[in-house]
Short mmCIF file of C-alpha atoms and ligand atoms in Angstrom, two decimals:
data_model
loop_
_atom_site.label_atom_id
_atom_site.label_comp_id
_atom_site.label_asym_id
_atom_site.label_seq_id
_atom_site.Cartn_x
_atom_site.Cartn_y
_atom_site.Cartn_z
CA PRO A 1 0.00 0.00 0.00
CA SER A 2 1.19 3.51 -0.71
CA ILE A 3 1.37 6.34 1.79
CA VAL A 4 -1.90 7.61 0.27
CA THR A 5 -4.07 4.53 0.39
CA GLY A 6 -2.28 2.51 3.10
CA GLY A 7 -2.40 2.70 6.88
CA GLU A 8 -4.89 -0.02 7.67
CA GLU A 9 -2.90 -1.27 10.66
CA PRO A 10 -4.77 -1.06 14.01
CA GLU A 11 -2.16 1.25 15.55
CA GLU A 12 -2.33 3.68 12.62
CA ARG A 13 -6.11 3.65 12.80
CA ALA A 14 -6.07 4.35 16.51
CA ILE A 15 -3.78 7.36 16.05
CA GLU A 16 -5.91 8.58 13.15
CA ALA A 17 -8.98 8.38 15.38
CA ALA A 18 -7.22 10.27 18.16
CA LEU A 19 -6.36 13.09 15.78
CA ARG A 20 -9.90 13.59 14.51
CA PRO A 21 -11.40 16.98 15.31
CA LYS A 22 -14.53 16.53 17.44
CA ASN A 23 -16.52 19.61 16.44
CA LEU A 24 -17.03 21.96 13.49
CA HIS A 25 -14.91 24.59 15.21
CA ASP A 26 -11.78 22.37 15.21
CA PHE A 27 -12.41 21.16 11.66
CA VAL A 28 -9.85 23.00 9.52
CA GLY A 29 -10.68 24.51 6.11
CA GLN A 30 -13.64 23.60 3.84
CA HIS A 31 -15.20 26.93 4.74
CA ARG A 32 -18.09 26.68 2.31
CA VAL A 33 -19.18 23.16 3.33
CA ARG A 34 -18.72 24.00 7.00
CA LYS A 35 -20.86 27.12 6.78
CA GLN A 36 -23.62 25.43 4.81
CA LEU A 37 -23.61 22.39 7.05
CA SER A 38 -23.71 24.41 10.23
CA LEU A 39 -26.80 26.20 8.88
CA VAL A 40 -28.50 22.90 8.05
CA LEU A 41 -27.80 21.59 11.55
CA GLU A 42 -28.82 24.80 13.30
CA ALA A 43 -32.15 24.90 11.42
CA SER A 44 -33.02 21.32 12.22
CA ARG A 45 -32.16 21.87 15.88
CA MET A 46 -34.53 24.86 15.92
CA ARG A 47 -37.27 22.82 14.31
CA GLY A 48 -36.62 19.97 16.73
CA ARG A 49 -36.29 17.55 13.83
CA SER A 50 -33.58 15.18 12.66
CA ALA A 51 -31.27 16.83 10.13
CA ASP A 52 -31.75 16.44 6.38
CA HIS A 53 -29.81 13.66 4.68
CA VAL A 54 -26.30 14.78 3.76
CA LEU A 55 -24.12 13.63 0.88
CA LEU A 56 -20.39 14.26 1.13
CA SER A 57 -18.24 13.80 -1.92
CA GLY A 58 -14.54 14.15 -2.53
CA PRO A 59 -11.29 12.19 -2.78
CA PRO A 60 -10.29 9.88 0.12
CA GLY A 61 -8.88 11.37 3.32
CA LEU A 62 -10.41 14.86 3.09
CA GLY A 63 -12.60 14.39 6.16
CA LYS A 64 -15.89 12.74 5.20
CA THR A 65 -15.91 10.28 8.10
CA THR A 66 -14.80 13.02 10.46
CA LEU A 67 -17.65 15.26 9.33
CA SER A 68 -20.22 12.53 9.87
CA MET A 69 -18.98 12.13 13.45
CA ILE A 70 -19.18 15.86 13.92
CA ILE A 71 -22.75 15.94 12.59
CA ALA A 72 -23.82 13.31 15.13
CA ALA A 73 -21.98 15.12 17.93
CA GLU A 74 -23.50 18.50 17.03
CA MET A 75 -26.98 16.98 16.89
CA ASN A 76 -26.28 15.11 20.11
CA VAL A 77 -27.37 11.77 18.66
CA PRO A 78 -25.63 8.40 18.28
CA LEU A 79 -23.75 7.45 15.11
CA ARG A 80 -23.83 4.17 13.20
CA ILE A 81 -21.09 3.48 10.67
CA SER A 82 -21.35 1.12 7.72
CA SER A 83 -20.38 1.12 4.07
CA GLY A 84 -21.72 0.30 0.62
CA PRO A 85 -19.54 -2.78 0.13
CA ALA A 86 -20.72 -4.17 3.51
CA ILE A 87 -24.34 -4.02 2.36
CA GLN A 88 -24.76 -6.61 -0.33
CA HIS A 89 -28.33 -7.67 0.32
CA ALA A 90 -31.39 -5.55 0.98
CA GLY A 91 -31.74 -7.61 4.18
CA ASP A 92 -28.40 -6.26 5.47
CA LEU A 93 -29.71 -2.75 5.08
CA ALA A 94 -33.10 -3.59 6.60
CA ALA A 95 -31.33 -4.97 9.67
CA ILE A 96 -29.36 -1.77 10.13
CA LEU A 97 -32.28 0.56 9.47
CA SER A 98 -34.68 -1.22 11.77
CA SER A 99 -32.23 -1.05 14.66
CA LEU A 100 -31.60 2.71 14.44
CA SER A 101 -32.74 4.83 17.34
CA GLU A 102 -34.68 8.05 16.91
CA GLY A 103 -32.60 10.77 15.21
CA GLU A 104 -29.53 8.55 14.84
CA VAL A 105 -26.97 9.41 12.16
CA LEU A 106 -26.24 6.56 9.76
CA PHE A 107 -22.93 7.01 7.95
CA LEU A 108 -22.61 4.99 4.76
CA ASP A 109 -19.11 5.21 3.31
CA GLU A 110 -18.63 4.36 -0.38
CA ILE A 111 -22.36 4.56 -0.81
CA HIS A 112 -21.99 4.17 -4.59
CA ARG A 113 -20.93 0.57 -4.02
CA MET A 114 -24.20 -0.62 -2.53
CA SER A 115 -26.09 -3.38 -4.33
CA ARG A 116 -29.05 -2.40 -6.48
CA PRO A 117 -31.83 -3.93 -4.30
CA ALA A 118 -30.36 -2.30 -1.18
CA GLU A 119 -30.22 1.01 -3.00
CA GLU A 120 -33.89 0.80 -3.88
CA MET A 121 -34.79 0.01 -0.30
CA LEU A 122 -32.79 3.04 0.77
CA TYR A 123 -34.83 5.36 -1.50
CA MET A 124 -38.00 4.62 0.41
CA ALA A 125 -36.29 4.67 3.79
CA MET A 126 -34.82 8.11 3.12
CA GLU A 127 -38.06 9.56 1.82
CA ASP A 128 -40.77 8.00 3.96
CA PHE A 129 -38.82 6.44 6.87
CA ARG A 130 -40.34 3.13 5.91
CA VAL A 131 -39.12 -0.10 4.33
CA ASP A 132 -40.91 -3.03 2.80
CA ILE A 133 -39.64 -6.35 4.09
CA VAL A 134 -40.30 -9.04 1.53
CA VAL A 135 -41.27 -12.37 3.05
CA GLY A 136 -41.45 -15.56 1.02
CA LYS A 137 -40.55 -16.19 -2.60
CA GLY A 138 -42.19 -16.16 -6.03
CA ALA A 139 -45.98 -15.80 -6.31
CA GLY A 140 -46.44 -16.19 -2.54
CA ALA A 141 -44.09 -13.33 -1.63
CA THR A 142 -45.60 -10.52 0.43
CA ALA A 143 -44.20 -7.15 1.39
CA ILE A 144 -44.58 -6.20 5.02
CA PRO A 145 -44.20 -2.47 5.60
CA LEU A 146 -42.02 -1.48 8.52
CA GLU A 147 -42.03 2.02 10.02
CA LEU A 148 -38.62 3.46 10.86
CA PRO A 149 -37.73 6.16 13.36
CA PRO A 150 -36.58 9.37 11.63
CA PHE A 151 -32.83 9.26 11.04
CA THR A 152 -30.19 11.23 9.18
CA LEU A 153 -28.29 9.50 6.44
CA VAL A 154 -24.79 10.78 5.77
CA GLY A 155 -23.54 9.24 2.55
CA ALA A 156 -19.94 9.49 1.41
CA THR A 157 -18.65 8.92 -2.06
CA THR A 158 -15.41 9.66 -3.83
CA ARG A 159 -17.38 11.17 -6.71
CA ALA A 160 -20.99 12.35 -6.64
CA GLY A 161 -21.18 11.43 -10.33
CA LEU A 162 -20.89 7.74 -9.42
CA LEU A 163 -24.31 7.86 -7.74
CA PRO A 164 -27.52 7.18 -9.63
CA GLY A 165 -29.65 10.32 -10.02
CA PRO A 166 -32.61 9.10 -7.92
CA LEU A 167 -30.30 8.48 -4.95
CA ARG A 168 -28.48 11.79 -5.34
CA ASP A 169 -31.81 13.64 -5.45
CA ARG A 170 -32.87 12.30 -2.08
CA PHE A 171 -30.15 14.13 -0.20
CA GLY A 172 -31.21 17.49 1.17
CA PHE A 173 -27.66 18.77 1.15
CA THR A 174 -24.56 17.88 -0.85
CA GLY A 175 -21.15 19.05 0.28
CA HIS A 176 -18.24 18.72 -2.05
CA LEU A 177 -14.93 18.54 -0.19
CA GLU A 178 -11.96 20.21 -1.88
CA PHE A 179 -8.25 19.57 -1.50
CA TYR A 180 -6.73 21.64 1.32
CA SER A 181 -4.27 24.49 0.81
CA VAL A 182 -0.75 24.21 2.20
CA GLU A 183 -1.64 26.78 4.88
CA GLU A 184 -4.66 24.74 5.98
CA LEU A 185 -2.56 21.58 6.12
CA GLU A 186 -0.07 23.43 8.31
CA LEU A 187 -2.92 24.10 10.74
CA VAL A 188 -3.89 20.43 10.71
CA LEU A 189 -0.26 19.49 11.37
CA ARG A 190 0.19 22.01 14.18
CA ARG A 191 -2.85 20.64 15.93
CA SER A 192 -1.70 17.04 15.49
CA ALA A 193 1.86 17.81 16.60
CA GLY A 194 0.38 19.35 19.75
CA LEU A 195 -1.67 16.22 20.44
CA LEU A 196 1.32 13.95 19.76
CA ASP A 197 3.65 16.16 21.80
CA LEU A 198 6.09 16.69 18.93
CA LYS A 199 8.49 19.61 18.43
CA VAL A 200 8.40 20.89 14.86
CA ASN A 201 9.46 24.36 13.70
CA SER A 202 7.59 26.46 11.08
CA ALA A 203 9.83 25.41 8.22
CA GLY A 204 9.34 21.79 9.23
CA PHE A 205 5.55 22.20 9.17
CA SER A 206 5.55 23.80 5.74
CA GLU A 207 7.85 21.13 4.31
CA ILE A 208 5.47 18.38 5.45
CA ALA A 209 2.34 20.33 4.43
CA GLY A 210 3.74 20.94 0.94
CA ARG A 211 4.15 17.22 0.41
CA SER A 212 0.77 16.19 1.80
CA ARG A 213 -1.10 16.12 -1.50
CA GLY A 214 -3.78 18.49 -0.27
CA THR A 215 -5.02 15.77 2.12
CA PRO A 216 -5.21 15.91 5.96
CA ARG A 217 -5.01 12.14 6.31
CA ILE A 218 -1.73 12.14 4.38
CA ALA A 219 -0.45 15.14 6.36
CA ASN A 220 -1.03 13.26 9.63
CA ARG A 221 0.52 10.12 8.22
CA LEU A 222 3.63 11.94 6.98
CA LEU A 223 3.96 13.62 10.36
CA ARG A 224 4.12 10.20 12.01
CA ARG A 225 6.75 8.97 9.54
CA VAL A 226 8.82 12.08 10.18
CA ARG A 227 8.43 11.50 13.92
CA ASP A 228 9.82 7.95 13.51
CA TRP A 229 12.74 9.27 11.48
CA ALA A 230 13.53 11.96 14.03
CA LEU A 231 13.39 9.45 16.88
CA VAL A 232 15.80 7.06 15.19
CA HIS A 233 18.17 9.88 14.27
CA GLY A 234 18.05 11.44 17.74
CA ILE A 235 16.63 14.73 16.50
CA GLU A 236 14.74 16.79 19.11
CA GLN A 237 13.20 19.47 16.95
CA ILE A 238 12.01 18.66 13.44
CA ASP A 239 13.07 21.24 10.86
CA ALA A 240 12.75 21.39 7.06
CA ARG A 241 15.90 19.35 6.53
CA ALA A 242 14.79 16.50 8.79
CA ALA A 243 11.29 16.49 7.29
CA SER A 244 12.61 16.47 3.78
CA ALA A 245 15.15 13.70 4.43
CA ALA A 246 12.48 11.56 6.07
CA LEU A 247 9.93 12.04 3.33
CA ASP A 248 12.40 11.42 0.51
CA MET A 249 12.83 8.02 2.10
CA TYR A 250 9.11 7.32 1.81
CA GLU A 251 9.03 8.25 -1.88
CA VAL A 252 6.77 11.24 -1.41
CA ASP A 253 8.19 13.92 -3.66
CA LYS A 254 8.32 17.72 -3.31
CA ARG A 255 4.98 18.11 -5.05
CA GLY A 256 3.39 15.47 -2.83
CA LEU A 257 3.15 12.90 -5.60
CA ASP A 258 3.36 9.33 -4.43
CA ARG A 259 4.20 6.17 -6.31
CA LEU A 260 0.80 5.75 -7.99
CA ASP A 261 0.68 9.40 -9.08
CA ARG A 262 4.10 9.14 -10.65
CA ALA A 263 3.34 5.76 -12.23
CA VAL A 264 0.27 7.24 -13.94
CA LEU A 265 2.22 10.16 -15.37
CA GLU A 266 5.16 8.01 -16.34
CA ALA A 267 2.97 5.49 -18.17
CA LEU A 268 1.18 8.31 -19.92
CA ILE A 269 4.48 9.75 -21.12
CA THR A 270 6.57 6.66 -21.85
CA LYS A 271 3.88 4.26 -23.11
CA PHE A 272 1.44 6.60 -24.80
CA GLY A 273 3.65 9.49 -25.91
CA GLY A 274 1.85 11.83 -23.48
CA GLY A 275 -1.64 10.80 -24.62
CA PRO A 276 -4.46 11.20 -25.27
CA VAL A 277 -5.29 7.76 -23.92
CA GLY A 278 -8.48 6.34 -22.43
CA LEU A 279 -8.68 6.10 -18.64
CA SER A 280 -9.19 2.32 -18.54
CA THR A 281 -6.20 1.70 -20.83
CA LEU A 282 -4.11 3.93 -18.61
CA ALA A 283 -5.30 2.06 -15.50
CA ILE A 284 -4.31 -1.27 -17.03
CA ALA A 285 -0.86 0.14 -17.86
CA VAL A 286 -0.25 0.92 -14.17
CA GLY A 287 -1.93 -2.26 -12.91
CA GLU A 288 -4.67 -0.48 -10.99
CA GLU A 289 -8.45 -0.45 -11.07
CA THR A 290 -9.96 2.26 -13.23
CA GLU A 291 -11.90 3.64 -10.27
CA THR A 292 -8.75 3.96 -8.16
CA VAL A 293 -6.95 5.89 -10.87
CA GLU A 294 -10.00 8.05 -11.46
CA THR A 295 -10.88 8.85 -7.85
CA VAL A 296 -7.53 8.62 -6.01
CA ALA A 297 -4.75 9.71 -8.38
CA GLU A 298 -6.45 11.78 -11.06
CA PRO A 299 -8.18 14.53 -9.02
CA TYR A 300 -4.90 15.68 -7.52
CA LEU A 301 -2.96 15.44 -10.77
CA VAL A 302 -5.63 17.54 -12.50
CA ARG A 303 -5.61 20.09 -9.72
CA GLU A 304 -1.84 20.35 -9.90
CA GLY A 305 -2.01 21.01 -13.65
CA LEU A 306 -0.07 17.84 -14.45
CA LEU A 307 -2.78 15.84 -16.16
CA GLY A 308 -5.50 17.01 -18.51
CA ARG A 309 -8.85 15.47 -19.43
CA THR A 310 -9.83 15.83 -23.06
CA PRO A 311 -12.72 14.32 -25.01
CA ARG A 312 -10.19 11.92 -26.57
CA GLY A 313 -8.62 10.84 -23.30
CA ARG A 314 -6.05 11.80 -20.68
CA ILE A 315 -2.96 13.81 -21.57
CA ALA A 316 0.25 14.65 -19.71
CA LEU A 317 0.58 18.44 -19.48
CA ALA A 318 3.94 20.17 -19.90
CA PRO A 319 4.71 20.43 -16.13
CA ALA A 320 4.33 16.63 -15.86
CA TRP A 321 7.10 16.04 -18.41
CA THR A 322 9.37 18.50 -16.61
CA HIS A 323 8.54 17.12 -13.15
CA LEU A 324 9.51 13.57 -14.16
CA GLY A 325 12.69 14.80 -15.85
CA PHE A 326 11.61 14.45 -19.48
CA ALA A 327 12.10 17.12 -22.14
CA VAL A 328 8.76 18.64 -23.13
CA PRO A 329 8.17 17.51 -26.72
CA ALA A 330 8.27 20.37 -29.21
CA GLY A 331 5.08 21.29 -31.02
CA VAL A 332 2.71 19.47 -28.65
CA PHE A 333 2.03 22.40 -26.36
CA GLY A 334 2.10 25.22 -28.92
P1 ATP B 1 -12.21 8.05 3.42
O1 ATP B 1 -13.15 8.52 2.38
O2 ATP B 1 -10.96 7.40 2.86
O3 ATP B 1 -12.83 7.32 4.56
P2 ATP B 1 -12.40 10.51 4.77
O4 ATP B 1 -12.65 11.58 3.77
O5 ATP B 1 -13.55 9.93 5.47
O6 ATP B 1 -11.59 9.39 4.05
P3 ATP B 1 -11.37 11.04 7.38
O7 ATP B 1 -11.20 9.64 7.83
O8 ATP B 1 -12.52 11.80 7.89
O9 ATP B 1 -11.34 11.09 5.81
O10 ATP B 1 -10.07 11.90 7.73
C1 ATP B 1 -8.79 11.34 7.73
C2 ATP B 1 -7.93 11.96 8.81
O11 ATP B 1 -7.68 13.32 8.48
C3 ATP B 1 -8.55 11.96 10.19
O12 ATP B 1 -7.65 11.36 11.08
C4 ATP B 1 -8.73 13.40 10.60
O13 ATP B 1 -8.11 13.61 11.82
C5 ATP B 1 -7.97 14.18 9.57
N1 ATP B 1 -8.78 15.28 9.07
C6 ATP B 1 -9.62 15.23 8.02
N2 ATP B 1 -10.18 16.41 7.79
C7 ATP B 1 -9.68 17.25 8.73
C8 ATP B 1 -9.88 18.65 9.00
N3 ATP B 1 -10.67 19.39 8.25
N4 ATP B 1 -9.21 19.18 10.03
C9 ATP B 1 -8.39 18.43 10.77
N5 ATP B 1 -8.15 17.12 10.55
C10 ATP B 1 -8.79 16.53 9.55
#
């Protein structure tokens, strides 16, 4: 696993959980989503009703799970966590829904990966707080309606476009999470360093933030790798040099690109002459699933102006050639 997608070990997860901000106030950045969300929550508190269903979209590690926890905390209700891939049968969903308590927040990560029958059950549950439990098979099958307590669904997806229209339409509010600026990531890091009792100077923070790929989860992860490096090398205060030496070791480059990011650009340049090439062909060339390339690597590469999307496929933009040490081909970019 790369530094971007990895970190499934229990210890890493525990630290990640400890670093999560607990309320909207401590949640760094995402000003627009935060302001809109706080209005939605405030209004439903005033009405004494459970909050509208919320859809959060954006690349992994930008804070979707954290926001769902904050929503539950701000509404003072319990939180249930599940995910699309964990719900393969409508029955799995019915079991979860029927055990929710009044006002509970149900967080469904990767909601676009739910099975079709479960998805259809969810439509009705979201709209009417009711599900039909089908008993029996074939001609003798009957649907038994089951009333549900009002609840708030928080769905997370790496791309809102992956969701079928009817599902998307049933969310009262959609928040699109953006990559964080280097300054915002410095704030995330300062807070985490405080919690982990680490000494890092300003230059050290900006070196780590600059390599964090616009993503708080990666920022926190890099901070822990730098901490390990400093410990082993007997360094008390982490500065830019220590941070940079540590992160070079983990193959995170100055622009924050990790192995997958670089593999995508390199394949694009060396195997397809810079493109255009179709996304699925490109994914095969780097040995990854199309969805991973599209939702994990591509958004950041596009934002950084390294990769372009054209009607005929993906292309490597001039800065990508330069960044990987290739001469920009004459004539291609004017
Ligand atoms: P995934 O979709 O992969 O589950 P996610 O978008 O749900 O990712 P989170 O698990 O919420 O991401 O966040 C990852 C880590 O980043 C958490 O440990 C959290 O502490 C930190 N984090 C995320 N957003 C913020 C933020 N705005 N301010 C401070 N820390 C944040």
